[in-house]
XYZ file of C-alpha atoms in Angstrom:
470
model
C 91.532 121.658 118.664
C 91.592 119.742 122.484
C 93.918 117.374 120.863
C 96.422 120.709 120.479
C 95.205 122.323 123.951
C 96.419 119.131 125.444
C 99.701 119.244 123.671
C 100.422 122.824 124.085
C 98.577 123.628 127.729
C 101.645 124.875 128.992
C 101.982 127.894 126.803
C 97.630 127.985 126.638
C 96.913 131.565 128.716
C 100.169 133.192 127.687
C 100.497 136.191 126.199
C 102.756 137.116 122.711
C 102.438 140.329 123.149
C 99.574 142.419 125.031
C 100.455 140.800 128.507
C 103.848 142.815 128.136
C 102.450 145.901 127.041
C 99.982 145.988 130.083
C 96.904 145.314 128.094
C 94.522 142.298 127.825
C 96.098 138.982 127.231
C 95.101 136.891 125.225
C 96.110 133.605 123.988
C 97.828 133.073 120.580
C 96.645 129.829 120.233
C 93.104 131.200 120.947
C 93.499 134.226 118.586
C 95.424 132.769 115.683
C 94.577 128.888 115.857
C 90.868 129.481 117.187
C 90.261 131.965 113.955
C 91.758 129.368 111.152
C 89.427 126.847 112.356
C 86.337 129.446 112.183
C 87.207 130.325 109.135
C 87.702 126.492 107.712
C 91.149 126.165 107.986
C 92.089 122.016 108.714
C 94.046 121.685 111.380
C 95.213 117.618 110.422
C 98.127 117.785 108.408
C 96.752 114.576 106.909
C 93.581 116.712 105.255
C 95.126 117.641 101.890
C 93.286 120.989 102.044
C 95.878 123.352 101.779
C 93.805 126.927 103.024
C 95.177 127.142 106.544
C 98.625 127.510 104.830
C 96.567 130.433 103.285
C 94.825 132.427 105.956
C 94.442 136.135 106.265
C 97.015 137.964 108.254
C 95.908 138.149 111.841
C 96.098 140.827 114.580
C 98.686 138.859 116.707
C 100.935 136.834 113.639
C 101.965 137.717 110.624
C 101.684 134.708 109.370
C 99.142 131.621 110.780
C 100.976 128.057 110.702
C 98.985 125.302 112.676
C 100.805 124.253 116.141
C 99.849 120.734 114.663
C 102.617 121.318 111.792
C 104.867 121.784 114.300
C 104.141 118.841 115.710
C 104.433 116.621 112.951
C 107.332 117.831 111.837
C 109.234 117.424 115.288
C 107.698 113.588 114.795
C 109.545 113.123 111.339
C 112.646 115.060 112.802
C 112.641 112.807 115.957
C 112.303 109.748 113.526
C 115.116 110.648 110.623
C 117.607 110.894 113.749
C 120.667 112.751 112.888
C 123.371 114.140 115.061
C 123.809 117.971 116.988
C 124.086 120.809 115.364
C 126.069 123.949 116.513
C 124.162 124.822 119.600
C 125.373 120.807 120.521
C 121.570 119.461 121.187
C 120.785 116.081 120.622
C 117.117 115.262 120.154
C 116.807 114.152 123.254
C 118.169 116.918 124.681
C 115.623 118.775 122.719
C 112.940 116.624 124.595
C 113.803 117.641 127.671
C 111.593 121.076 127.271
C 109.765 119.621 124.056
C 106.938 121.860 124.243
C 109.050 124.958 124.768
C 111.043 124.456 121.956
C 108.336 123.525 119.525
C 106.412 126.534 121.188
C 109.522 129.074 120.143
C 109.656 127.471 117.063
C 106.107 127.855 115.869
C 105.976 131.639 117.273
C 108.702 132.727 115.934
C 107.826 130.989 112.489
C 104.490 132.452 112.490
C 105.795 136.110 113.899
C 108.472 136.130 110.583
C 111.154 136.460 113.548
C 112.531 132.878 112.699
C 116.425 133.434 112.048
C 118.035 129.850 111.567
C 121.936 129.540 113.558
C 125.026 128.506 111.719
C 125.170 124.823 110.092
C 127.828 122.599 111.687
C 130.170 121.512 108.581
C 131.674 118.112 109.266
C 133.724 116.789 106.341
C 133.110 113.027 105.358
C 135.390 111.159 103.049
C 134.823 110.212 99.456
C 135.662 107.599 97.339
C 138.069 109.450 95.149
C 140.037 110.628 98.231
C 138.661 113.955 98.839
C 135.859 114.885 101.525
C 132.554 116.216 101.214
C 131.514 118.993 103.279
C 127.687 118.459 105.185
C 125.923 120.975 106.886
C 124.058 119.996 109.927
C 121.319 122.038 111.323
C 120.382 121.833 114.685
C 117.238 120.300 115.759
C 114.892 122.850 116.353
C 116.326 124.348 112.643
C 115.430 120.890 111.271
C 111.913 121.027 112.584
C 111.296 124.740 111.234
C 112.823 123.213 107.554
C 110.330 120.340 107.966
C 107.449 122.384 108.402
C 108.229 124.570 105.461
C 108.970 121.059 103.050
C 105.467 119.654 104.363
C 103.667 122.695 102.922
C 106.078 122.777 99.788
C 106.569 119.272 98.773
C 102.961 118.375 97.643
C 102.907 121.557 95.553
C 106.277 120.728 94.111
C 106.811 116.850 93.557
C 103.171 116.708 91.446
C 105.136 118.602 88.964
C 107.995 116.479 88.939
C 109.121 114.480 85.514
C 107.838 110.997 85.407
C 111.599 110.183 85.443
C 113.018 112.333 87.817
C 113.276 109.424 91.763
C 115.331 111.428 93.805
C 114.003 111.951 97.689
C 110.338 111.729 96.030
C 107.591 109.547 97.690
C 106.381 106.409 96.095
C 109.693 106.320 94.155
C 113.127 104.699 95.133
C 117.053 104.458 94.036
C 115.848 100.738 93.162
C 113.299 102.216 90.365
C 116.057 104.380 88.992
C 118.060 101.543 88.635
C 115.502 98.887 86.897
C 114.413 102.147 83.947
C 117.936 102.836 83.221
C 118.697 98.720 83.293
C 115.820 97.834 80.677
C 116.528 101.619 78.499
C 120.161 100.369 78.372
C 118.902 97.199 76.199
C 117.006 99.678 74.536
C 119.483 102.236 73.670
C 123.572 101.793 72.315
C 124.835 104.746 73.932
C 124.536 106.178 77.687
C 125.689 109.757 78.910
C 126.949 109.223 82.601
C 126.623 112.921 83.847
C 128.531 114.274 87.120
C 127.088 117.884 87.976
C 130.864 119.406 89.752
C 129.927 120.335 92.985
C 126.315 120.686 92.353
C 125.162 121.476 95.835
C 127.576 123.991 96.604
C 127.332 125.754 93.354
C 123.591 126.278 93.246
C 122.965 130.066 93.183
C 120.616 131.670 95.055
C 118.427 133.954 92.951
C 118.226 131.023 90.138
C 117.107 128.961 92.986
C 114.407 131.311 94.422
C 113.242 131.928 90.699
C 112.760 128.575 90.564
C 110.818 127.752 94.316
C 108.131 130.618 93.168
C 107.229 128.889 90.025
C 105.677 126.764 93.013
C 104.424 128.796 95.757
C 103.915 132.273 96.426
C 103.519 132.001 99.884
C 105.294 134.947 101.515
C 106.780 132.421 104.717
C 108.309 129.768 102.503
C 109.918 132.563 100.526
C 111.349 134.404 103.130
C 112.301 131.285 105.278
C 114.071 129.658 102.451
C 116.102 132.213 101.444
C 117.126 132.785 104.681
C 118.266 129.083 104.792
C 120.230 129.624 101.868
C 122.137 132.489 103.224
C 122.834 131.028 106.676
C 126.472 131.011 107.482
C 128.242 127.908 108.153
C 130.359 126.995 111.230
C 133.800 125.000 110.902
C 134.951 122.879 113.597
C 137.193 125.747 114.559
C 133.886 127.919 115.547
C 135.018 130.358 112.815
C 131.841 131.293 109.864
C 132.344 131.022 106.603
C 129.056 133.231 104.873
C 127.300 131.366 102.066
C 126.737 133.213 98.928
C 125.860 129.945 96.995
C 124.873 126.840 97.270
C 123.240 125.309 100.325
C 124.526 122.964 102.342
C 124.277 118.863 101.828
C 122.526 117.789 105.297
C 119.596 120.175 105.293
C 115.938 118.871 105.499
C 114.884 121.458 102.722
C 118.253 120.342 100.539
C 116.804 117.565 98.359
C 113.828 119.530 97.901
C 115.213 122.467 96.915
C 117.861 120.331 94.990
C 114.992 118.274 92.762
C 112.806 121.635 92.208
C 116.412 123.617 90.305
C 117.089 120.962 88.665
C 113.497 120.024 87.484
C 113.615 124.045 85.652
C 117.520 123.440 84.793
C 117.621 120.447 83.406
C 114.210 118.138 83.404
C 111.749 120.733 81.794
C 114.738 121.828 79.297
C 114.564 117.842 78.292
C 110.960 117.734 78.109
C 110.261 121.411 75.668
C 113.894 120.736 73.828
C 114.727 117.196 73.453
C 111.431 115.350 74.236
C 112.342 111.764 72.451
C 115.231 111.678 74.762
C 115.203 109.574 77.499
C 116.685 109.915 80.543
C 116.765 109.388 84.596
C 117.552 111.490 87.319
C 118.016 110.751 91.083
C 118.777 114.051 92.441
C 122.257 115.405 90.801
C 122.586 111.639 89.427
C 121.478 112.014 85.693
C 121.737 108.797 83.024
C 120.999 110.227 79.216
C 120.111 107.182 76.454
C 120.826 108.451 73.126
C 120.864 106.031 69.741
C 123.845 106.458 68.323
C 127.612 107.630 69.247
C 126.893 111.382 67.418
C 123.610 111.857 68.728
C 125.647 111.363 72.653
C 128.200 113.935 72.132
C 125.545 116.495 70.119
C 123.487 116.187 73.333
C 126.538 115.999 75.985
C 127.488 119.434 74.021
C 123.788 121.066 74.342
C 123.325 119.991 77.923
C 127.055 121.439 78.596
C 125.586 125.376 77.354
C 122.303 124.553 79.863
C 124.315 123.870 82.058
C 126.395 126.899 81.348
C 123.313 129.298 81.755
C 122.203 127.896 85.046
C 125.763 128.460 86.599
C 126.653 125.040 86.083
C 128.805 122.516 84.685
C 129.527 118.852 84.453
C 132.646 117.367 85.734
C 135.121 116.863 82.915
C 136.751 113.203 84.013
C 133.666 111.906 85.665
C 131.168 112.863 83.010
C 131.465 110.089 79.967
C 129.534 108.497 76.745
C 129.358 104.798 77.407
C 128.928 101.931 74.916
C 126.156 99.398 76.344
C 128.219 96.130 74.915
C 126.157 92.951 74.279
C 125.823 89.672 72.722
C 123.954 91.590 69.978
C 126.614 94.642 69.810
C 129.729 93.411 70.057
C 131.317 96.743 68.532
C 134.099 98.249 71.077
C 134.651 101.605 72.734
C 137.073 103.673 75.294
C 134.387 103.385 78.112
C 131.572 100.387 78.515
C 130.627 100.397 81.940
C 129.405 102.828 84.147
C 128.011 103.437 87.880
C 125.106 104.341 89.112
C 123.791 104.397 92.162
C 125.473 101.916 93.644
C 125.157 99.523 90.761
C 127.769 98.802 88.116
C 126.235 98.354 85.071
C 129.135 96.455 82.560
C 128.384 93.242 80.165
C 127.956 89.819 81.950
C 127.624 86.291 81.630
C 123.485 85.758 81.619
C 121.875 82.687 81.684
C 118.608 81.897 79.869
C 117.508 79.434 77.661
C 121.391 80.251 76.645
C 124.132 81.533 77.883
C 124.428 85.270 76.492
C 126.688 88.434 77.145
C 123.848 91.105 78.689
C 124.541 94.523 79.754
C 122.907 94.456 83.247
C 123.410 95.931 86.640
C 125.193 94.070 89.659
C 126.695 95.695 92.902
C 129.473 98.043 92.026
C 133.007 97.332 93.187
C 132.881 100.981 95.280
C 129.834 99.562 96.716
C 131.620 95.843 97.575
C 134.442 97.509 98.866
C 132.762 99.704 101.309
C 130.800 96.772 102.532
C 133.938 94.705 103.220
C 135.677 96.954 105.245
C 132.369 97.328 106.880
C 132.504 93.634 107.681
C 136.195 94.372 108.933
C 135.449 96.796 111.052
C 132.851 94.375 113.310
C 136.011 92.055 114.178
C 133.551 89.524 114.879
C 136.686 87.191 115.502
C 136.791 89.306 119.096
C 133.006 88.542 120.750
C 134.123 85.822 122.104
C 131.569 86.746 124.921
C 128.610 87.004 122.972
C 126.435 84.580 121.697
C 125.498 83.665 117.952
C 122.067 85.231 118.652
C 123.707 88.213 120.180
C 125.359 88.406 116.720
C 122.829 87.898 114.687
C 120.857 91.140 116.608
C 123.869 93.537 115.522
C 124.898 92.341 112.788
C 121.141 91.444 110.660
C 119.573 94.739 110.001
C 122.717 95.175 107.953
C 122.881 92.788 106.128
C 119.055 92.903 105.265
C 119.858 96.229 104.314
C 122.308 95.004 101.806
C 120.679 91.837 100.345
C 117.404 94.508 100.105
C 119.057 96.843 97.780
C 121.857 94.986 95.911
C 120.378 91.734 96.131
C 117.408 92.675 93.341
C 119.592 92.166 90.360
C 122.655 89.817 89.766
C 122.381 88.305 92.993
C 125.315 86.664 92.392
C 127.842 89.401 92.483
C 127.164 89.735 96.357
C 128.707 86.083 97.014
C 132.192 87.530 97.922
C 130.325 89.793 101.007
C 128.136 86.643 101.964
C 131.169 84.079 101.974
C 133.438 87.061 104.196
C 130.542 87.064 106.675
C 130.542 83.459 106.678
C 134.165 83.359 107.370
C 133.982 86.031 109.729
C 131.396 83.682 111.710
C 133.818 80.470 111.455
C 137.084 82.762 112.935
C 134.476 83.732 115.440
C 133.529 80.449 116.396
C 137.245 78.803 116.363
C 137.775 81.624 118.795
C 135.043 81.022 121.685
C 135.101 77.004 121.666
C 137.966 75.103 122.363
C 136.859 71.961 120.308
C 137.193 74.451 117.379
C 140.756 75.833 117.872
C 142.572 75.278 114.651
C 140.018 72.945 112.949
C 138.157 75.552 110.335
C 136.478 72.802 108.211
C 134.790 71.552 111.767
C 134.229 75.133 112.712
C 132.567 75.249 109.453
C 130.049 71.702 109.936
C 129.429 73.185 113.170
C 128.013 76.481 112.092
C 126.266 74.457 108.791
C 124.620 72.246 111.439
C 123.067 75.380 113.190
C 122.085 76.800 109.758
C 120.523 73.922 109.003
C 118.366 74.023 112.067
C 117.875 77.668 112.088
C 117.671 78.843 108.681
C 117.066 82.434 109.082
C 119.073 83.069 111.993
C 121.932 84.828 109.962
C 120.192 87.032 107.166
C 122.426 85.589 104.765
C 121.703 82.285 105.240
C 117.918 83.617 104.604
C 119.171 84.499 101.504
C 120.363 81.069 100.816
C 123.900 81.449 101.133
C 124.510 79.167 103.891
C 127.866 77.193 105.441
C 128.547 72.977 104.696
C 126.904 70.799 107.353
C 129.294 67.922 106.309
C 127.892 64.135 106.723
């Protein structure tokens, strides 16, 4: 309690409502807080008690949220980043009268007054060609979404499928990727499912049919479905009103995303078709089926559940893929398939043998993107900076890469590791005049530092490191 009167002093002896009417006035932290703790309610968002979510309906607020929620939730906000939103407030901007925005926040959250503004569309390319539309809240609408996902995420993910990884603690893209990598030695036959437009096809009353099989907390309710019916702005300033879907950007999106398709598609699985196996990561769904007939009878059945729950798969992306081996050489239109940045195809193993395994390696989407990343540095152009100063900007990267697509089939990165090494020996030829024109010098030169400082460059960490010559 003095760790919140500290935090919130400046709003302490001011009155919600009673002070304006002429009467008494009287603190809502001391009326609404001050009677949650009396009557047990935690105040640490850490205690897993969930009661003070609970508490009876007070004289001053309809509904009691602890000022500490708030706060945590601006600390996860503040920590995720993310650009403005409509109103054109950064986070720090936001900081500049932190506690009386998180003050209007919580009172208006807890008074059932909270309306959230427009989202800010912004429209980011996509691999195909086409863009997809994000919405971006605005800060103090991103804190309000993160208090209602702290109260509804434990509820929710403990009811998750075992399989489903998507924006789910404890799980990751990378544990996706190694279940569907050892089921596809398992299994002959993959369905690689595309939802079309699965965010901005969701429909609302399926969706809120779906949150109160999880809560029936009156707030949530209410505060979600006003999230999903908040218009959205274009960069024109016109508002385009939402009658499905809601919008990719959103701190309550995954959530919300994970607990329809959990009812649409997971718990169909699990009643329905409980031998087969499959993985999910958010609106990213791999099904392993046995044979070729038993992949199109179950791309037709999850088609009509589709249907029913107002959606439907996308007819080019959505395919039955042969996993081709050593040990199933057979043929078929389609053998490879993405996923998550991976591209799972047959390659060259090595083990006691050579052998033909279908495994995951980097995708060529996934390559491509990162060499027009690389591009984009023009490292040939710091001529100013030094090789540490390069290493600083360019590291995290590059950790980031060898992290995630350096766990299987190492290998296929070697193309991205030798660019950045070139990219270093332009760089060098460019600042040092002994250098000019001599690339296999450049090259010793750089091998020489490698040599002494190993784990300068993250790539050379990873062990992909420039000649030193004699």
């Amino acid at each position: 309690m003095l760790r919140e009167k500290r935090k919130w002093q400046t709003h302490k002896r001011e009155s919600t409502d009673a002070g304006h009417r002429g009467g008494t006035t009287r603190s809502s932290d001391e009326v609404c807080v001050m009677q949650m703790e009396r009557r047990g309610c935690a105040v640490r968002f850490s205690d897993v008690v969930n009661q003070r979510w609970k508490e009876p309906v007070t004289k001053t607020k309809p509904f009691c949220i602890s000022k500490q929620v708030v706060w945590d939730a601006y600390l996860r906000v503040k920590a995720n980043k993310g650009a403005a939103g409509v109103d054109g407030q950064s986070v720090e901007d936001f900081e500049a009268d932190l506690k009386g925005n998180l003050y209007k926040v919580w009172n208006r959250m807890s008074s059932g007054s909270y309306f959230p503004p427009p989202v800010r569309t912004a429209d980011i390319p996509k691999r195909d060609g086409r863009s997809r539309r994000l919405g971006i809240p605005s800060v103090s609408d991103r804190v309000a979404q993160m208090v209602v996902k702290m109260y509804l995420e434990p509820e929710a993910a403990s009811q998750f499928h075992a399989d489903s990884y998507g924006y789910i603690s404890g799980k990751s893209a990378l544990d996706a990727v190694g279940v569907v990598r050892k089921r596809c030695w398992w299994y002959d036959w993959v369905i690689d499912m595309d939802i079309q437009g699965f965010f901005d096809n969701i429909d609302h009353s399926l969706m809120l049919h779906a949150v109160k099989k999880h809560t029936d907390s009156r707030w949530v309710l209410l505060y979600i479905e006003r999230w999903l019916r908040a218009p959205a702005q274009l960069a024109d300033g016109s508002l385009i009103e939402r009658g499905q879907g809601t919008p990719q950007g959103g701190v309550i999106s995954p959530l919300l995303a994970n607990i329809f398709l959990h009812h649409a598609f997971d718990q169909w699985m699990r009643i329905n078709h409980p031998k087969i196996l499959f993985a999910r990561y958010a609106d990213d769904i791999i099904v392993h089926c046995r044979t070729k007939a038993q992949a199109h009878v179950m791309l037709r059945a999850i088609e009509r559940r589709l249907a029913q729950c107002r959606l439907k798969l996308h007819p080019q992306k959505t395919k039955v893929i042969y996993c081709k081996d050593t040990k199933r050489p057979g043929r078929h239109a389609h053998e490879s398939f993405e996923f998550l940045g991976y591209g799972f195809r047959p390659r060259l193993c090595k083990g006691r043998t050579c052998f033909t395994g279908f495994t995951p390696a980097v995708s060529k989407s996934a390559i491509k993107a990162m060499s027009a990343r690389i591009r984009g540095w023009k490292l040939q152009l710091w001529s100013t900076a030094s090789l540490e100063d390069i290493a600083g900007r360019i590291n995290p990267v590059i950790r980031g890469w060898l992290n995630y697509y350096g766990r299987y089939y190492k290998s296929a990165l070697y193309p991205i590791l030798r660019q950045i090494q070139n990219a270093l020996i332009r760089w060098a030829m460019r600042k040092y005049k002994k250098l000019r024109g001599h690339w296999r010098r450049a090259t010793h030169w750089l091998g020489r530092i490698a040599r002494r400082e190993p784990r300068l460059i993250a790539s050379w960490g990873f062990g992909f490191r420039p000649s030193a010559g004699q």
